[in-house]
Short mmCIF file of C-alpha atoms in Angstrom, two decimals:
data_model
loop_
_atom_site.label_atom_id
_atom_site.label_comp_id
_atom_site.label_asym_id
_atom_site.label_seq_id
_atom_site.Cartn_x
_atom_site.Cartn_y
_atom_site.Cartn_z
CA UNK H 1 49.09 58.89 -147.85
CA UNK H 2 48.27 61.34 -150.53
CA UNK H 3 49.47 64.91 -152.42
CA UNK H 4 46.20 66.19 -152.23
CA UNK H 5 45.34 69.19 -150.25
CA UNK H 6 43.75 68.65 -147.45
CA UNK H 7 39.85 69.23 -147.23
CA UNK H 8 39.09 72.57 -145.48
CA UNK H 9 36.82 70.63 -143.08
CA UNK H 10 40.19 69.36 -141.65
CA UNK H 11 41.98 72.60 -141.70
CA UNK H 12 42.28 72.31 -137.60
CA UNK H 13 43.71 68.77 -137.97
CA UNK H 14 46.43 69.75 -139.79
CA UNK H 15 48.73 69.43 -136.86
CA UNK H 16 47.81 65.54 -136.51
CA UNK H 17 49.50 64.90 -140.15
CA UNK H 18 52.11 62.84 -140.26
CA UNK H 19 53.69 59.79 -138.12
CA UNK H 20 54.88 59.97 -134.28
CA UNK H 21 56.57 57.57 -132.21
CA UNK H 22 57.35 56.87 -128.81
CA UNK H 23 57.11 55.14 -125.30
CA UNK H 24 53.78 54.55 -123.68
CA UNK H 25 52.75 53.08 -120.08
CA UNK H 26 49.88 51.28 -119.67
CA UNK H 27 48.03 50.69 -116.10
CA UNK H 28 44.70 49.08 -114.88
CA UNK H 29 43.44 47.99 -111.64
CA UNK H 30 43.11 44.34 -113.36
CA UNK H 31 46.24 43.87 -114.64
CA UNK H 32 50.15 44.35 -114.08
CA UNK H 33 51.66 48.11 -115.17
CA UNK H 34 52.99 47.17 -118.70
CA UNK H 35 55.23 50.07 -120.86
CA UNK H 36 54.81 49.48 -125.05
CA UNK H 37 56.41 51.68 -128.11
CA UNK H 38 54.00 53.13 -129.98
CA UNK H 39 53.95 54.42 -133.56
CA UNK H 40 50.80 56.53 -134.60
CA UNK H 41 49.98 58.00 -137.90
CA UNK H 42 47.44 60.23 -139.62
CA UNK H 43 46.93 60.53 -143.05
CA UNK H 44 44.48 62.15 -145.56
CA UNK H 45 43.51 61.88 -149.31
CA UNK H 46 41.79 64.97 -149.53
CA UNK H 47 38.30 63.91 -148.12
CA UNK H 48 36.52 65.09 -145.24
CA UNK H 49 37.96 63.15 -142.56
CA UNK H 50 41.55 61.67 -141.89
CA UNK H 51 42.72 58.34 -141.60
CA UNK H 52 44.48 56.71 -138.29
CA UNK H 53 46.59 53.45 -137.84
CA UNK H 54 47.82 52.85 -134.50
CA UNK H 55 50.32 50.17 -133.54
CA UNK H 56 52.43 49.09 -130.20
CA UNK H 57 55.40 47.05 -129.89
CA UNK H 58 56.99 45.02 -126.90
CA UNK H 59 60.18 47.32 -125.65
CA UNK H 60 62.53 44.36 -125.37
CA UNK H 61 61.79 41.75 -127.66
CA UNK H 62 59.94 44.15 -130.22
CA UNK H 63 57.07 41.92 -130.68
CA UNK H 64 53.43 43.14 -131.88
CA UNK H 65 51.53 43.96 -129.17
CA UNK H 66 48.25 46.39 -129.80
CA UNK H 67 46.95 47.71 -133.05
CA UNK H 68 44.03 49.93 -134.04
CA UNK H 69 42.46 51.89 -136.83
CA UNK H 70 40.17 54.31 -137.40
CA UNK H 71 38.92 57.17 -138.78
CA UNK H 72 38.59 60.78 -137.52
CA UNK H 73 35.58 62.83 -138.79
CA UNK H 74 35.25 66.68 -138.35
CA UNK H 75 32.80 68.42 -137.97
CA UNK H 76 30.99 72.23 -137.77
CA UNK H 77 31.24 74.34 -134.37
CA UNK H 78 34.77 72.32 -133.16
CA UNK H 79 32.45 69.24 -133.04
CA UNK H 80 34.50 66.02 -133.72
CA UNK H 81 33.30 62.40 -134.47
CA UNK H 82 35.66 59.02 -134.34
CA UNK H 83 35.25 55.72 -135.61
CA UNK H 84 37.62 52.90 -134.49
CA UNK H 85 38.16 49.17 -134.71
CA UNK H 86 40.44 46.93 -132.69
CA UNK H 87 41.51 42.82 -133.46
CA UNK H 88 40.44 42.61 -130.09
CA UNK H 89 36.42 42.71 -131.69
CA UNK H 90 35.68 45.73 -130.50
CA UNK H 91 34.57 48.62 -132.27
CA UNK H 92 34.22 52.36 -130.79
CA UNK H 93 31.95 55.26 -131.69
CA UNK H 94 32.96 58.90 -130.06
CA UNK H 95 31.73 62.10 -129.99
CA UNK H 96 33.54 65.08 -128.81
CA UNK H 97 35.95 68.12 -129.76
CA UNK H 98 38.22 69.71 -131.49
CA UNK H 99 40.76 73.02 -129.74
CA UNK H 100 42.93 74.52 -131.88
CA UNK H 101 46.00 76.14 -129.57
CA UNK H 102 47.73 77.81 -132.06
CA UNK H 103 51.08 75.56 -132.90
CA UNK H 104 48.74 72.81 -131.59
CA UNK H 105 45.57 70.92 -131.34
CA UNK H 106 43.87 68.70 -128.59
CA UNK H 107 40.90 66.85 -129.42
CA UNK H 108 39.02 65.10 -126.79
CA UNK H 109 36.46 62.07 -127.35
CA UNK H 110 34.02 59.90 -125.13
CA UNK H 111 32.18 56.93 -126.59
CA UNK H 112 28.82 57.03 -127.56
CA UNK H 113 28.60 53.26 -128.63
CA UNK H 114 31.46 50.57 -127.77
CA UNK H 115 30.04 47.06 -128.91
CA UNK H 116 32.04 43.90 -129.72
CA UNK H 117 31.70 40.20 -131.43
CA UNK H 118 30.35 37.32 -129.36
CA UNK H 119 34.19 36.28 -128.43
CA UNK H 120 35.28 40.18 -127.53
CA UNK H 121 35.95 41.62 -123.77
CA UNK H 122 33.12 43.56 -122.98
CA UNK H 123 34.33 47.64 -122.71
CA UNK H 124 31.36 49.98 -121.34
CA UNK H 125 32.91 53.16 -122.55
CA UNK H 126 36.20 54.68 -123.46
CA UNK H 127 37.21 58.31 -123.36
CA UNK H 128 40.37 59.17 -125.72
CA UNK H 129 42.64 62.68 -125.69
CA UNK H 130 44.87 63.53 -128.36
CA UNK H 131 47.41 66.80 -127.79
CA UNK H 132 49.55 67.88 -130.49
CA UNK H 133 52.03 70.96 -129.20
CA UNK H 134 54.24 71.26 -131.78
CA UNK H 135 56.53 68.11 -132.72
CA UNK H 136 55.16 66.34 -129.71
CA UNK H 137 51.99 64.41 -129.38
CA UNK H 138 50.27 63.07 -126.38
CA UNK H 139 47.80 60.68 -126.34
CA UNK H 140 45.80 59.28 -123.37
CA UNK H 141 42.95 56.76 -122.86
CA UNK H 142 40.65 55.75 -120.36
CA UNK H 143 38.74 52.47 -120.40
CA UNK H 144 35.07 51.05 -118.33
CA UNK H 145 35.72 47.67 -118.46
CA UNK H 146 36.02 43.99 -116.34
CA UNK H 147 33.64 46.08 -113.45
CA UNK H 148 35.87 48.86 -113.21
CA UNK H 149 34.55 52.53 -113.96
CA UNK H 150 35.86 54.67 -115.86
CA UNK H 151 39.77 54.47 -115.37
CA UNK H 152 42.84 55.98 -116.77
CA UNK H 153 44.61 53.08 -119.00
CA UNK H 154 47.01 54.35 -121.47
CA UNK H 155 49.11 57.27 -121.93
CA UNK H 156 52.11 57.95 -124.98
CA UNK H 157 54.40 60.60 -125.37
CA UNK H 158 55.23 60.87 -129.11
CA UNK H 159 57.38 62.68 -131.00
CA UNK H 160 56.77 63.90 -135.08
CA UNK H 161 59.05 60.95 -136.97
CA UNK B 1 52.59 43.06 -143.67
CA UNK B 2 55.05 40.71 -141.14
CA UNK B 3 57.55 38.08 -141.75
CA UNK B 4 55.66 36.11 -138.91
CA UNK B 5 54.36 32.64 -139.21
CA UNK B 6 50.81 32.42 -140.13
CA UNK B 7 48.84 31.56 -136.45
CA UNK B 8 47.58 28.03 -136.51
CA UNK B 9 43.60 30.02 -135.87
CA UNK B 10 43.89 31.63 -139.74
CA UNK B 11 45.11 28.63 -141.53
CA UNK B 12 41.92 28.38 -143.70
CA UNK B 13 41.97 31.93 -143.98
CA UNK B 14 45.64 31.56 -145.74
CA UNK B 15 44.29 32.00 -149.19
CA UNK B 16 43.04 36.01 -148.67
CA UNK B 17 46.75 37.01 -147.51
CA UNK B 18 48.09 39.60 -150.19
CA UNK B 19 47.02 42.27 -152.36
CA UNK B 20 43.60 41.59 -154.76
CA UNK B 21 42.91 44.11 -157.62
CA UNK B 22 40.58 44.45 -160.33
CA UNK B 23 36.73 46.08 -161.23
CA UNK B 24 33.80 46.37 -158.60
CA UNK B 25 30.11 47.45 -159.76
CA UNK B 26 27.61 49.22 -157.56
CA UNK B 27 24.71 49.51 -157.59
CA UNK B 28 21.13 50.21 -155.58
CA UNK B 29 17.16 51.18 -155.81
CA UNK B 30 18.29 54.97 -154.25
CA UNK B 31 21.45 55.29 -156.43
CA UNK B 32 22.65 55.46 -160.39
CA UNK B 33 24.64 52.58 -160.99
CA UNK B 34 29.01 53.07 -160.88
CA UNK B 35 32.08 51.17 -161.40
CA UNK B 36 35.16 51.29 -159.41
CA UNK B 37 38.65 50.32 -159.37
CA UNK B 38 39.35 48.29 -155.93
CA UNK B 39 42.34 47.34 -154.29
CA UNK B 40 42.11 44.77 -151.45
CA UNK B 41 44.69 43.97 -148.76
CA UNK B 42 44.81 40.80 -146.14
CA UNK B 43 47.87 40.87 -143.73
CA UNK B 44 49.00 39.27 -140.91
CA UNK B 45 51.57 39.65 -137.45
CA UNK B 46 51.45 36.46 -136.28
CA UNK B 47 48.37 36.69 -134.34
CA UNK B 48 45.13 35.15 -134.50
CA UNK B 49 43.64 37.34 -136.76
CA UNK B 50 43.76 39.47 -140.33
CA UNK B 51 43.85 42.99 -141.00
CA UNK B 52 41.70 43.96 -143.98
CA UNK B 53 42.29 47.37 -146.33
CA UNK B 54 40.64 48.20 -148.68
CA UNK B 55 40.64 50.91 -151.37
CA UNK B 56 38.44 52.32 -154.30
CA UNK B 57 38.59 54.51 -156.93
CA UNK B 58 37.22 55.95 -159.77
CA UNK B 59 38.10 54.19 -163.28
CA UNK B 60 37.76 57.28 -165.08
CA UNK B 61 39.52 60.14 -163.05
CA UNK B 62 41.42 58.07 -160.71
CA UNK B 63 40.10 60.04 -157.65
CA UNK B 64 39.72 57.80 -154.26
CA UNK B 65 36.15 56.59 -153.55
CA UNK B 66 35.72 54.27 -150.63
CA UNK B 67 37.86 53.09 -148.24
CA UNK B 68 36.96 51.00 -145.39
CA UNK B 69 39.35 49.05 -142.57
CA UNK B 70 39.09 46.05 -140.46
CA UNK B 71 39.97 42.87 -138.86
CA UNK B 72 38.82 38.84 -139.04
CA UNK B 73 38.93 36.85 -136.45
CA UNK B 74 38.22 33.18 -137.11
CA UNK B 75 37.16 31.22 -134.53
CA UNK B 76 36.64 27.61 -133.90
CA UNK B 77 34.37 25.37 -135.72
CA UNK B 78 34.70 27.38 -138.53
CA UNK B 79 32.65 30.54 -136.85
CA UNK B 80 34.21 33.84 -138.21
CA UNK B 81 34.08 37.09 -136.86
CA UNK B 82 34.72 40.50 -138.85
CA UNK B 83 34.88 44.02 -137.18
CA UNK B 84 35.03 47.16 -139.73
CA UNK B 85 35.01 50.52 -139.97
CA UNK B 86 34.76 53.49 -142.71
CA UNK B 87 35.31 57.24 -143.15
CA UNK B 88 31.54 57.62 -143.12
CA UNK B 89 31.27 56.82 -139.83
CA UNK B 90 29.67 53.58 -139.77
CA UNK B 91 31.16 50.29 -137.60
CA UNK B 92 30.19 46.74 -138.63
CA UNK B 93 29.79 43.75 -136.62
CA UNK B 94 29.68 40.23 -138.03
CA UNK B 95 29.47 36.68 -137.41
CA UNK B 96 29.41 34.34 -140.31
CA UNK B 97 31.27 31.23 -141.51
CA UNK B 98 34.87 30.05 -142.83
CA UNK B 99 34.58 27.49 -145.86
CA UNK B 100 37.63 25.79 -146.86
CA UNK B 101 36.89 25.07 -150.75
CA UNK B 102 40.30 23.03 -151.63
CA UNK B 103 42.69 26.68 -153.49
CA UNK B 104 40.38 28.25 -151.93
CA UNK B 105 38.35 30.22 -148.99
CA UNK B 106 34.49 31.07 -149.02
CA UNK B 107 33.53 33.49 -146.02
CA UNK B 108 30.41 34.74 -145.62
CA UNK B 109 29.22 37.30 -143.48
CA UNK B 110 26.07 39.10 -142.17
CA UNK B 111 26.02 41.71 -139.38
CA UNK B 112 24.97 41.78 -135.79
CA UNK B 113 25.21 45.15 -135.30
CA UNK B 114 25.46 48.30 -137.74
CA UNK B 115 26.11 51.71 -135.60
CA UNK B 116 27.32 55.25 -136.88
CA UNK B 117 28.11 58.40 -135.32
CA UNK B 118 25.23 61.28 -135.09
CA UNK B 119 26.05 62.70 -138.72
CA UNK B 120 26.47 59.08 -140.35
CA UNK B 121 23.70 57.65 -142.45
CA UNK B 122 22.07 55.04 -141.17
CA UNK B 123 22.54 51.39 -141.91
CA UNK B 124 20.62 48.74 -140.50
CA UNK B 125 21.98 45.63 -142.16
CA UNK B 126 24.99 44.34 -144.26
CA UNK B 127 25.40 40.92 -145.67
CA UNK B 128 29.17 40.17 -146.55
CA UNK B 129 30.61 36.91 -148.95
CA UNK B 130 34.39 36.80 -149.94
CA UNK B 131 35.11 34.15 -152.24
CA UNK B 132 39.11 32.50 -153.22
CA UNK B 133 39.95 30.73 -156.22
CA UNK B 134 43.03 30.32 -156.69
CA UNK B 135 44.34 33.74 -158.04
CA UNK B 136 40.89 35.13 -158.08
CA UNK B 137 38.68 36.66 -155.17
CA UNK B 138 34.93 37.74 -155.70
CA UNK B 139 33.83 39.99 -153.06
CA UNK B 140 30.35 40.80 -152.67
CA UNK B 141 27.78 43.34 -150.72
CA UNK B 142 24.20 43.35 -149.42
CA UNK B 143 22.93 46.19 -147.80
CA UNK B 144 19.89 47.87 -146.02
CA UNK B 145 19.62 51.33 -145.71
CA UNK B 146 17.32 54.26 -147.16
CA UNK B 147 14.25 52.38 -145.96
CA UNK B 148 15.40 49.34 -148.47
CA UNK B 149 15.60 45.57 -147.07
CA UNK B 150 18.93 43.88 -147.42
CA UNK B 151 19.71 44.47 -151.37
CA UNK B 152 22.69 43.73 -153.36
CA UNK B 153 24.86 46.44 -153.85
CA UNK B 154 28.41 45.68 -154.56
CA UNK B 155 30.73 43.00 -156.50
CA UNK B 156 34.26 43.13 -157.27
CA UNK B 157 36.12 40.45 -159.28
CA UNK B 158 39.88 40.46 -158.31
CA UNK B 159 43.28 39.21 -158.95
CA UNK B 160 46.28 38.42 -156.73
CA UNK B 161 48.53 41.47 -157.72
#
């Protein structure tokens, strides 16, 4: 995305850099247990925050499937702030952390906002983890949404492309 | 952005898809006035919406500016709805109107909800009007923030690249 160095505010995000693939699985209490390849990629221009595109593909006939992007924001005292928007209408505010594990990172969000256009599915909160050990990433999300609490959805294990 | 066939829901919006570029002015009560350098992407999968990216920067050292990220979905009877997000940790939510000119595509935009994350400065209005001709797109922006009421703040004049 950029040869600049990357803003010291971002030092402990160094570890996200980069683009990671690989297959996720996908559950909910409303709908049938789905599996999706995801690529996921985080990218700077020397700025205070990084950038994120996320996309997902069907496994057999390699159609689109999900996409989102976003925009991570770090900030003093491991504090970390996320913006994110989805086709689906829906946009997402977090608020959470950042832990550095030496080799590693894992940075763990909640929503503070989640709000949506007239025509969006109505989410009541999300809560997002992102673990980078190395040259593997993990990412896992839980969704409130169609009157079911809060409820593990999505999980990917990606590896550094 | 896809070999895909355009969905049958953004056939008015057919006239954004590509890559704009050209001068933007800014300016506001709180603020000096600037230029920029923008560079303004619509793309598509297949599905019934657009991804939007855009990027500025400055005319004189080149350095990145804004960015900002998002996604229109046009709905029927020419209702359009935008979701966006930026690296300064503000989401927008809009509802506006589609207005198929003949060459061309008027949108234009206002929001329904502004949020940021705790650190983000607040914004508690933005009007929104993107405007195809041919191989030219005006986009403009109204904003209110720092205890201002909705105020003009941005234009751009582009050309298909």
């Amino acid at each position: 995305m950029s040869t600049a160095e990357l803003h010291a505010a971002c030092e402990a995000l160094a570890p996200l850099l980069g683009t990671w693939r690989g297959p996720g699985e996908g559950h909910y209490p409303t709908i049938p247990d789905f599996g999706y390849l995801e690529e996921l990629s985080f990218g700077h221009v020397g700025k205070p925050f990084l950038a994120m595109t996320q996309r997902t593909r069907d496994p057999q006939s390699d159609a689109p499937l999900h996409t989102e992007v976003g925009y991570l924001r770090p900030q003093p005292n491991r504090v970390m702030e996320m913006v994110l928007t989805q086709p689906t209408g829906v946009v997402e505010i977090h608020h959470g952390s950042i832990e550095e594990t030496g080799g590693g990172v894992v940075i763990e969000l909640r929503t503070e906002r989640v709000e949506g256009t007239r025509t969006a599915k109505p989410i009541s909160e999300v809560r997002r983890r992102i673990e980078v050990a190395g040259d593997a990433l993990v990412t896992e999300m839980w969704m409130a949404a169609m009157g079911q609490p809060l409820t593990h959805h999505l999980r990917a294990d990606l590896i550094r492309a």
